[in-house]
Tab-separated table of C-alpha atoms in Angstrom:
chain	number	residue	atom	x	y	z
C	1	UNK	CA	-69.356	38.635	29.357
C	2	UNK	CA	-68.021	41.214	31.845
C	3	UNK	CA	-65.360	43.530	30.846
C	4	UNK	CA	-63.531	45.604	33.624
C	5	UNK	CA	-62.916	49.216	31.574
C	6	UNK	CA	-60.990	52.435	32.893
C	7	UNK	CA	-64.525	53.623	34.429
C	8	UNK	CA	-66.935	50.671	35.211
C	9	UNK	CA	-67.800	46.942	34.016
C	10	UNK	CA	-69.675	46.904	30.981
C	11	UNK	CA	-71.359	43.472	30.232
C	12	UNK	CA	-71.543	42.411	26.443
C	13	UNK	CA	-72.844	39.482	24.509
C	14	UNK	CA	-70.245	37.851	23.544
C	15	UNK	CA	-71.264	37.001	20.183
C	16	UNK	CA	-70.795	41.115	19.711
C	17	UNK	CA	-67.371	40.700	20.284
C	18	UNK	CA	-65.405	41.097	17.099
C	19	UNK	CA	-61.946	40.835	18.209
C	20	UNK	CA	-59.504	42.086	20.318
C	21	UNK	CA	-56.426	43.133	20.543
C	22	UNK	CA	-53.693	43.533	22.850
C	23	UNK	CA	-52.497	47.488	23.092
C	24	UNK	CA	-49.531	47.749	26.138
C	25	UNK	CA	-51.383	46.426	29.087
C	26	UNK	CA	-54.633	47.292	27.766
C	27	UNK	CA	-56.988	45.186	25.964
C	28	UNK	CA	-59.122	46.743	22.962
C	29	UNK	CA	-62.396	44.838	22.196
C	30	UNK	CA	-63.755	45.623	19.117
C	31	UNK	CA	-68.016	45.312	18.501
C	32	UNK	CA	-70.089	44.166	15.803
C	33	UNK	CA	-71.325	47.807	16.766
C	34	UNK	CA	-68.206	49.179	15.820
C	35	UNK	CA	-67.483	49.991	19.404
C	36	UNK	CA	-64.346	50.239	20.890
C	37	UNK	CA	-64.214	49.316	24.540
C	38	UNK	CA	-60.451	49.521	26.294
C	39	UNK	CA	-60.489	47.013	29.375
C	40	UNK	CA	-57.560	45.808	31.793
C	41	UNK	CA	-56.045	42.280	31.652
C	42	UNK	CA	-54.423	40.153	29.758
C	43	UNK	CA	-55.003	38.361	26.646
C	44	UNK	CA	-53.911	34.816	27.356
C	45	UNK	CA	-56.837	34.916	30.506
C	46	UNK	CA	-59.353	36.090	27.446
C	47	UNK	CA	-58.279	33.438	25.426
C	48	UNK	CA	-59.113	30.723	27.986
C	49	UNK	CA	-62.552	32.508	28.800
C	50	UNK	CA	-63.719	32.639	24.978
C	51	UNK	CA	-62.502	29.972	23.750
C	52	UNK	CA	-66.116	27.656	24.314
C	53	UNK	CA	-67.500	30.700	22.375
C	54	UNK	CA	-65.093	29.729	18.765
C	55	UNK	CA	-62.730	32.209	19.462
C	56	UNK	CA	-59.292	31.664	18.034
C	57	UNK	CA	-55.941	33.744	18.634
C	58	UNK	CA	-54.359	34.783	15.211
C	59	UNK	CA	-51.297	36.535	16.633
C	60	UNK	CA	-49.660	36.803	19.957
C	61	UNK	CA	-51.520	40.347	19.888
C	62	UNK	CA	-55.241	39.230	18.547
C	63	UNK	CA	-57.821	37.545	19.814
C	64	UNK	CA	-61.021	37.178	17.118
C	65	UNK	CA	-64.536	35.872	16.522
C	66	UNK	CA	-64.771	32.532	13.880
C	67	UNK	CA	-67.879	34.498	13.105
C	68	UNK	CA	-66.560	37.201	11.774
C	69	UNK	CA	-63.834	35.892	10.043
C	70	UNK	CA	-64.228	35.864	6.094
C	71	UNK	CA	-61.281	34.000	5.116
C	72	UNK	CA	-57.771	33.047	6.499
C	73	UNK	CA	-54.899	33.301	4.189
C	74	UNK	CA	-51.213	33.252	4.592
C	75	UNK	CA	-50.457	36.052	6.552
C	76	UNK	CA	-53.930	37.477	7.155
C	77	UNK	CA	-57.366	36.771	8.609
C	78	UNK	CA	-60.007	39.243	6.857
C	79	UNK	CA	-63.113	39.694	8.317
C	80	UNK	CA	-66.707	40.446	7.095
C	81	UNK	CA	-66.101	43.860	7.463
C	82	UNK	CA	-62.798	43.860	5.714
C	83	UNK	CA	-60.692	44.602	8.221
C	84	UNK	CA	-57.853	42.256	8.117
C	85	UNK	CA	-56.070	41.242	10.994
C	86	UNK	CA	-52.611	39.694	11.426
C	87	UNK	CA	-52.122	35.724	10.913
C	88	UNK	CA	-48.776	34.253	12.707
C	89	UNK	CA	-47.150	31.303	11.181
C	90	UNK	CA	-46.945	29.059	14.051
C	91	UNK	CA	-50.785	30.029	14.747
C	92	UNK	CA	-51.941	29.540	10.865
C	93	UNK	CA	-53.058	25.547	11.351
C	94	UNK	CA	-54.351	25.899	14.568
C	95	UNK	CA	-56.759	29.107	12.681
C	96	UNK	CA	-57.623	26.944	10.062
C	97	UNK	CA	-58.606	23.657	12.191
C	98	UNK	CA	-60.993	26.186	14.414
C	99	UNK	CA	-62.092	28.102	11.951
C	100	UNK	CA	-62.656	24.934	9.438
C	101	UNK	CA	-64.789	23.395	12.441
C	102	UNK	CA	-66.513	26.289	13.422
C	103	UNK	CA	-67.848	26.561	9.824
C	104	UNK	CA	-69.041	22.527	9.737
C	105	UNK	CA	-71.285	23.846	13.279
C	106	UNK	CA	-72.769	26.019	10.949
C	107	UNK	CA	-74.225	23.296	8.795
């Protein structure tokens, strides 16, 4: 997956890709390396992009990985490495269906 930062494209595997978050009109994408990569664009274009890959959007701000995510509770999604990101509550079925069918892949 190519991501256009401040300096040069950097190309990740997306299944390193945490989350990310929306920050003005920069994007923050979080690693499973705990790197933090700023990019240009816009969210919404991510969210079409990684959506094959069992991404979901929590929040009009967040953008995250099923497979990271530990559990999804009323306000919250908390992921394996406990950091918990926001849950909106227009967006909360639409997390659980995705997340609920990402896990049944697993099987």
């Amino acid at each position: 997956f190519r991501l256009q930062t401040k300096s040069h494209d950097v190309y990740i595997d997306v299944e390193q890709i945490v989350y990310i978050e929306i920050y003005g009109h920069w994007l923050k994408v979080y690693t499973a390396d705990n790197e933090v990569l700023e990019c240009y664009g816009i969210l919404s274009d991510y969210e079409t992009q990684l959506k094959p890959f069992d991404f979901v959007r929590t929040h009009k701000s967040f953008l995250v990985n099923c497979r990271y995510i530990r559990s999804v509770e009323k306000e919250q999604v908390v992921l394996d490495n406990k950091t918990t990101i926001p849950l909106s509550r227009r967006r909360i079925n639409a997390v659980n269906e995705k997340f609920t069918k990402y896990l049944r892949s697993m099987l």
